[in-house]
Amino acid sequence: MAFLPPGFLPHLAALENAANEEEAAHNYRVQRKRLRDACNPFDIPQAIFKQNFRLDKERAHGLIDKLTPLMQTQRAFSLTATQKVLTALKFLSCGSYQRGSIAHHNLINLSQASVSRCLSDFLTAMDQAVVREVIIFPTTEAEIQATKLGFFEKFGFPGCIGAVDCTLIGIKRPSQNEEQYYSHKNLHCINAQIICDSNLRITNINPRHGGATHDGFIWRFSVINNHLRIAHQNGQTYTWLVGDSGYPTLPWVMIPIIHADENTPEGRYTHAQIRTRNCVERVIGVMKAKWRCILKHRILHYEPGKARRIIRSCAALHNIAMTMEDYAHDAQNFEVDIDQEGEPAGPLNGILEDELAAGLVVRTELIAAHYG
């Protein structure tokens, strides 16, 4: 009998086990691909489809058609645009980890790595083709007047073209500039500024700032603030947003009057202002409830850049879903505290004193004209 060196048999057994594991893994991947190719999520009932992907089949098809030119690849056996879009929608609506509930879902049947690639491709395509197309701030005279009319008919608040507020969205601890993302709630977050109209459609979203940044500071350096300032200087008066007490009073920003007596012009103004501002509170609430990856109980396990892309895509998907009757009904009936006055006012450094003084004058004139 030939001599065998010590440890040869265990080594041979280990090699055999490794080969068997590799073969089993290959067979599993083949089986998963067969299941994936045989599965067509569009064959399931509409109600179950919306429960999994939030959009109905018609809007999902429309989104896929829009993104397909940007998501096609030439690799053999690559995933289709339909598979990529539905995988991303499933993650955004579920908010769980890519591994487990998403990767092994019976409508997806992908590996975790494939889910990650699908999400990245989807976010890139959304930024290129959809986000700016469906999130539009009113700038033309017709758009401005229509937006003002919507707020006035629903809430009796004149001159309003949007409600503005910020919301914290949790992320993993970033490797760089950590202090910029650590919020007063002792979590690493992105502080996203959202503006909406009376129909609860998002007209602007700004997720560029970390959770340590105050709402008023975000507004001070926002594109919309500068846009409204220039419009006001060019004669577009009687046009403003409504915000909570964390924002400054400007000729184009109306905030509540804290502790105003109910039966006074200031009290009636504040009541109307809070009801009007309630729109953006409902938008934030329903967006987080439907696209659960940004829910306060979840944390986006991505670096801030990718988290911002996810937030923008969720805002765009919210606007698309608002064309669905049941989604719009849920948004209109989403309950939030209508009496909340917002966080305390932030520092006013850098805001011109004449703008603050002019804002108080405009608010006083508004109260006298409509709530006196």
PDB file of C-alpha atoms in Angstrom, residues 34-184:
ATOM      1  CA  ARG A  34     -35.579  29.176 -13.695  1.00  0.00           C
ATOM      2  CA  LEU A  35     -37.998  30.381 -11.040  1.00  0.00           C
ATOM      3  CA  ARG A  36     -37.256  34.013 -11.905  1.00  0.00           C
ATOM      4  CA  ASP A  37     -37.762  33.448 -15.642  1.00  0.00           C
ATOM      5  CA  ALA A  38     -40.959  31.498 -15.029  1.00  0.00           C
ATOM      6  CA  CYS A  39     -42.368  34.124 -12.657  1.00  0.00           C
ATOM      7  CA  ASN A  40     -44.265  37.099 -14.051  1.00  0.00           C
ATOM      8  CA  PRO A  41     -45.409  39.470 -11.277  1.00  0.00           C
ATOM      9  CA  PHE A  42     -47.868  41.047 -13.708  1.00  0.00           C
ATOM     10  CA  ASP A  43     -49.851  37.780 -13.605  1.00  0.00           C
ATOM     11  CA  ILE A  44     -50.767  38.215  -9.926  1.00  0.00           C
ATOM     12  CA  PRO A  45     -53.980  40.021  -8.920  1.00  0.00           C
ATOM     13  CA  GLN A  46     -53.892  43.834  -8.973  1.00  0.00           C
ATOM     14  CA  ALA A  47     -54.412  44.175  -5.213  1.00  0.00           C
ATOM     15  CA  ILE A  48     -51.446  41.885  -4.435  1.00  0.00           C
ATOM     16  CA  PHE A  49     -49.333  43.655  -7.047  1.00  0.00           C
ATOM     17  CA  LYS A  50     -49.964  47.055  -5.424  1.00  0.00           C
ATOM     18  CA  GLN A  51     -49.304  45.585  -1.984  1.00  0.00           C
ATOM     19  CA  ASN A  52     -45.853  44.472  -3.126  1.00  0.00           C
ATOM     20  CA  PHE A  53     -44.837  47.297  -5.460  1.00  0.00           C
ATOM     21  CA  ARG A  54     -47.111  50.219  -4.367  1.00  0.00           C
ATOM     22  CA  LEU A  55     -47.856  51.158  -7.990  1.00  0.00           C
ATOM     23  CA  ASP A  56     -50.598  49.495  -9.984  1.00  0.00           C
ATOM     24  CA  LYS A  57     -49.763  47.522 -13.118  1.00  0.00           C
ATOM     25  CA  GLU A  58     -50.543  50.378 -15.494  1.00  0.00           C
ATOM     26  CA  ARG A  59     -48.194  52.826 -13.784  1.00  0.00           C
ATOM     27  CA  ALA A  60     -45.529  50.168 -13.304  1.00  0.00           C
ATOM     28  CA  HIS A  61     -45.624  49.449 -17.045  1.00  0.00           C
ATOM     29  CA  GLY A  62     -45.349  53.159 -17.763  1.00  0.00           C
ATOM     30  CA  LEU A  63     -42.349  53.500 -15.454  1.00  0.00           C
ATOM     31  CA  ILE A  64     -40.650  50.471 -17.015  1.00  0.00           C
ATOM     32  CA  ASP A  65     -41.172  51.868 -20.526  1.00  0.00           C
ATOM     33  CA  LYS A  66     -39.663  55.173 -19.399  1.00  0.00           C
ATOM     34  CA  LEU A  67     -36.589  53.582 -17.790  1.00  0.00           C
ATOM     35  CA  THR A  68     -35.917  50.705 -20.195  1.00  0.00           C
ATOM     36  CA  PRO A  69     -33.639  52.691 -22.580  1.00  0.00           C
ATOM     37  CA  LEU A  70     -31.452  53.624 -19.608  1.00  0.00           C
ATOM     38  CA  MET A  71     -31.297  50.177 -18.014  1.00  0.00           C
ATOM     39  CA  GLN A  72     -30.591  47.827 -20.911  1.00  0.00           C
ATOM     40  CA  THR A  73     -27.308  45.897 -20.910  1.00  0.00           C
ATOM     41  CA  GLN A  74     -25.610  43.754 -23.546  1.00  0.00           C
ATOM     42  CA  ARG A  75     -24.441  41.020 -21.164  1.00  0.00           C
ATOM     43  CA  ALA A  76     -25.731  37.526 -21.742  1.00  0.00           C
ATOM     44  CA  PHE A  77     -28.341  36.388 -19.244  1.00  0.00           C
ATOM     45  CA  SER A  78     -28.575  39.928 -17.825  1.00  0.00           C
ATOM     46  CA  LEU A  79     -31.706  40.980 -15.993  1.00  0.00           C
ATOM     47  CA  THR A  80     -34.419  42.732 -17.942  1.00  0.00           C
ATOM     48  CA  ALA A  81     -35.479  46.301 -17.197  1.00  0.00           C
ATOM     49  CA  THR A  82     -38.772  44.924 -15.873  1.00  0.00           C
ATOM     50  CA  GLN A  83     -36.971  42.717 -13.360  1.00  0.00           C
ATOM     51  CA  LYS A  84     -34.724  45.589 -12.265  1.00  0.00           C
ATOM     52  CA  VAL A  85     -37.563  48.072 -11.807  1.00  0.00           C
ATOM     53  CA  LEU A  86     -39.794  45.678  -9.890  1.00  0.00           C
ATOM     54  CA  THR A  87     -36.905  44.612  -7.671  1.00  0.00           C
ATOM     55  CA  ALA A  88     -36.153  48.244  -6.809  1.00  0.00           C
ATOM     56  CA  LEU A  89     -39.830  49.010  -6.197  1.00  0.00           C
ATOM     57  CA  LYS A  90     -40.074  46.021  -3.876  1.00  0.00           C
ATOM     58  CA  PHE A  91     -37.104  47.238  -1.837  1.00  0.00           C
ATOM     59  CA  LEU A  92     -38.304  50.848  -1.643  1.00  0.00           C
ATOM     60  CA  SER A  93     -41.812  49.818  -0.586  1.00  0.00           C
ATOM     61  CA  CYS A  94     -40.671  47.171   1.891  1.00  0.00           C
ATOM     62  CA  GLY A  95     -37.624  48.796   3.418  1.00  0.00           C
ATOM     63  CA  SER A  96     -36.096  45.539   4.679  1.00  0.00           C
ATOM     64  CA  TYR A  97     -32.555  44.360   4.103  1.00  0.00           C
ATOM     65  CA  GLN A  98     -31.617  43.405   0.561  1.00  0.00           C
ATOM     66  CA  ARG A  99     -30.644  39.958   1.808  1.00  0.00           C
ATOM     67  CA  GLY A 100     -33.562  37.826   2.933  1.00  0.00           C
ATOM     68  CA  SER A 101     -36.980  39.377   2.473  1.00  0.00           C
ATOM     69  CA  ILE A 102     -36.071  41.084  -0.832  1.00  0.00           C
ATOM     70  CA  ALA A 103     -33.514  38.806  -2.470  1.00  0.00           C
ATOM     71  CA  HIS A 104     -35.401  35.589  -1.695  1.00  0.00           C
ATOM     72  CA  HIS A 105     -38.930  36.887  -2.211  1.00  0.00           C
ATOM     73  CA  ASN A 106     -40.989  34.570  -4.412  1.00  0.00           C
ATOM     74  CA  LEU A 107     -41.665  37.400  -6.893  1.00  0.00           C
ATOM     75  CA  ILE A 108     -37.989  38.385  -7.147  1.00  0.00           C
ATOM     76  CA  ASN A 109     -35.750  35.290  -6.825  1.00  0.00           C
ATOM     77  CA  LEU A 110     -32.452  37.184  -7.009  1.00  0.00           C
ATOM     78  CA  SER A 111     -29.237  37.139  -5.063  1.00  0.00           C
ATOM     79  CA  GLN A 112     -28.449  40.010  -2.690  1.00  0.00           C
ATOM     80  CA  ALA A 113     -25.738  41.253  -5.045  1.00  0.00           C
ATOM     81  CA  SER A 114     -28.215  41.333  -7.930  1.00  0.00           C
ATOM     82  CA  VAL A 115     -30.711  43.282  -5.805  1.00  0.00           C
ATOM     83  CA  SER A 116     -27.990  45.824  -5.047  1.00  0.00           C
ATOM     84  CA  ARG A 117     -27.139  46.255  -8.736  1.00  0.00           C
ATOM     85  CA  CYS A 118     -30.817  46.555  -9.645  1.00  0.00           C
ATOM     86  CA  LEU A 119     -31.299  49.303  -7.080  1.00  0.00           C
ATOM     87  CA  SER A 120     -28.246  51.248  -8.265  1.00  0.00           C
ATOM     88  CA  ASP A 121     -29.304  51.039 -11.921  1.00  0.00           C
ATOM     89  CA  PHE A 122     -32.849  52.061 -11.012  1.00  0.00           C
ATOM     90  CA  LEU A 123     -31.783  55.091  -8.963  1.00  0.00           C
ATOM     91  CA  THR A 124     -29.479  56.305 -11.727  1.00  0.00           C
ATOM     92  CA  ALA A 125     -32.220  55.973 -14.334  1.00  0.00           C
ATOM     93  CA  MET A 126     -34.766  57.698 -12.078  1.00  0.00           C
ATOM     94  CA  ASP A 127     -32.467  60.696 -11.607  1.00  0.00           C
ATOM     95  CA  GLN A 128     -31.909  60.929 -15.352  1.00  0.00           C
ATOM     96  CA  ALA A 129     -35.438  60.460 -16.669  1.00  0.00           C
ATOM     97  CA  VAL A 130     -38.129  60.753 -14.010  1.00  0.00           C
ATOM     98  CA  VAL A 131     -37.321  62.832 -10.906  1.00  0.00           C
ATOM     99  CA  ARG A 132     -37.127  66.228 -12.612  1.00  0.00           C
ATOM    100  CA  GLU A 133     -40.062  65.370 -14.846  1.00  0.00           C
ATOM    101  CA  VAL A 134     -42.547  64.633 -12.064  1.00  0.00           C
ATOM    102  CA  ILE A 135     -41.267  66.983  -9.308  1.00  0.00           C
ATOM    103  CA  ILE A 136     -41.972  70.446 -10.688  1.00  0.00           C
ATOM    104  CA  PHE A 137     -42.167  73.716  -8.771  1.00  0.00           C
ATOM    105  CA  PRO A 138     -44.739  76.170 -10.175  1.00  0.00           C
ATOM    106  CA  THR A 139     -42.932  78.901 -12.130  1.00  0.00           C
ATOM    107  CA  THR A 140     -45.236  79.969 -14.957  1.00  0.00           C
ATOM    108  CA  GLU A 141     -48.072  82.386 -14.263  1.00  0.00           C
ATOM    109  CA  ALA A 142     -50.678  79.718 -15.038  1.00  0.00           C
ATOM    110  CA  GLU A 143     -49.037  77.198 -12.681  1.00  0.00           C
ATOM    111  CA  ILE A 144     -48.734  79.781  -9.894  1.00  0.00           C
ATOM    112  CA  GLN A 145     -52.347  80.910 -10.150  1.00  0.00           C
ATOM    113  CA  ALA A 146     -53.636  77.331 -10.256  1.00  0.00           C
ATOM    114  CA  THR A 147     -51.598  76.427  -7.166  1.00  0.00           C
ATOM    115  CA  LYS A 148     -52.805  79.511  -5.283  1.00  0.00           C
ATOM    116  CA  LEU A 149     -56.407  78.711  -6.193  1.00  0.00           C
ATOM    117  CA  GLY A 150     -56.023  75.140  -4.901  1.00  0.00           C
ATOM    118  CA  PHE A 151     -54.822  76.285  -1.484  1.00  0.00           C
ATOM    119  CA  PHE A 152     -57.438  79.047  -1.231  1.00  0.00           C
ATOM    120  CA  GLU A 153     -60.373  76.797  -2.159  1.00  0.00           C
ATOM    121  CA  LYS A 154     -59.342  74.071   0.303  1.00  0.00           C
ATOM    122  CA  PHE A 155     -58.043  76.099   3.241  1.00  0.00           C
ATOM    123  CA  GLY A 156     -59.024  79.722   2.673  1.00  0.00           C
ATOM    124  CA  PHE A 157     -55.390  80.828   2.731  1.00  0.00           C
ATOM    125  CA  PRO A 158     -54.567  83.283  -0.092  1.00  0.00           C
ATOM    126  CA  GLY A 159     -51.339  83.677  -2.034  1.00  0.00           C
ATOM    127  CA  CYS A 160     -49.919  80.266  -1.098  1.00  0.00           C
ATOM    128  CA  ILE A 161     -47.947  78.274  -3.670  1.00  0.00           C
ATOM    129  CA  GLY A 162     -46.618  75.574  -1.353  1.00  0.00           C
ATOM    130  CA  ALA A 163     -46.166  74.194   2.147  1.00  0.00           C
ATOM    131  CA  VAL A 164     -42.594  73.566   3.293  1.00  0.00           C
ATOM    132  CA  ASP A 165     -41.118  71.409   6.042  1.00  0.00           C
ATOM    133  CA  CYS A 166     -38.149  69.147   6.725  1.00  0.00           C
ATOM    134  CA  THR A 167     -38.054  65.527   7.822  1.00  0.00           C
ATOM    135  CA  LEU A 168     -35.277  63.352   9.232  1.00  0.00           C
ATOM    136  CA  ILE A 169     -34.471  60.096   7.417  1.00  0.00           C
ATOM    137  CA  GLY A 170     -32.132  57.686   9.181  1.00  0.00           C
ATOM    138  CA  ILE A 171     -28.936  56.442   7.555  1.00  0.00           C
ATOM    139  CA  LYS A 172     -26.012  54.328   8.722  1.00  0.00           C
ATOM    140  CA  ARG A 173     -23.121  56.101  10.393  1.00  0.00           C
ATOM    141  CA  PRO A 174     -21.180  57.745   7.550  1.00  0.00           C
ATOM    142  CA  SER A 175     -17.439  57.269   7.310  1.00  0.00           C
ATOM    143  CA  GLN A 176     -16.811  60.963   6.507  1.00  0.00           C
ATOM    144  CA  ASN A 177     -18.150  64.152   8.105  1.00  0.00           C
ATOM    145  CA  GLU A 178     -20.086  62.157  10.667  1.00  0.00           C
ATOM    146  CA  GLU A 179     -20.856  65.224  12.788  1.00  0.00           C
ATOM    147  CA  GLN A 180     -22.900  66.756   9.946  1.00  0.00           C
ATOM    148  CA  TYR A 181     -25.377  63.879  10.074  1.00  0.00           C
ATOM    149  CA  TYR A 182     -25.801  63.404  13.837  1.00  0.00           C
ATOM    150  CA  SER A 183     -29.209  64.878  14.687  1.00  0.00           C
ATOM    151  CA  HIS A 184     -30.782  66.110  17.921  1.00  0.00           C
TER     152      HIS A 184
END
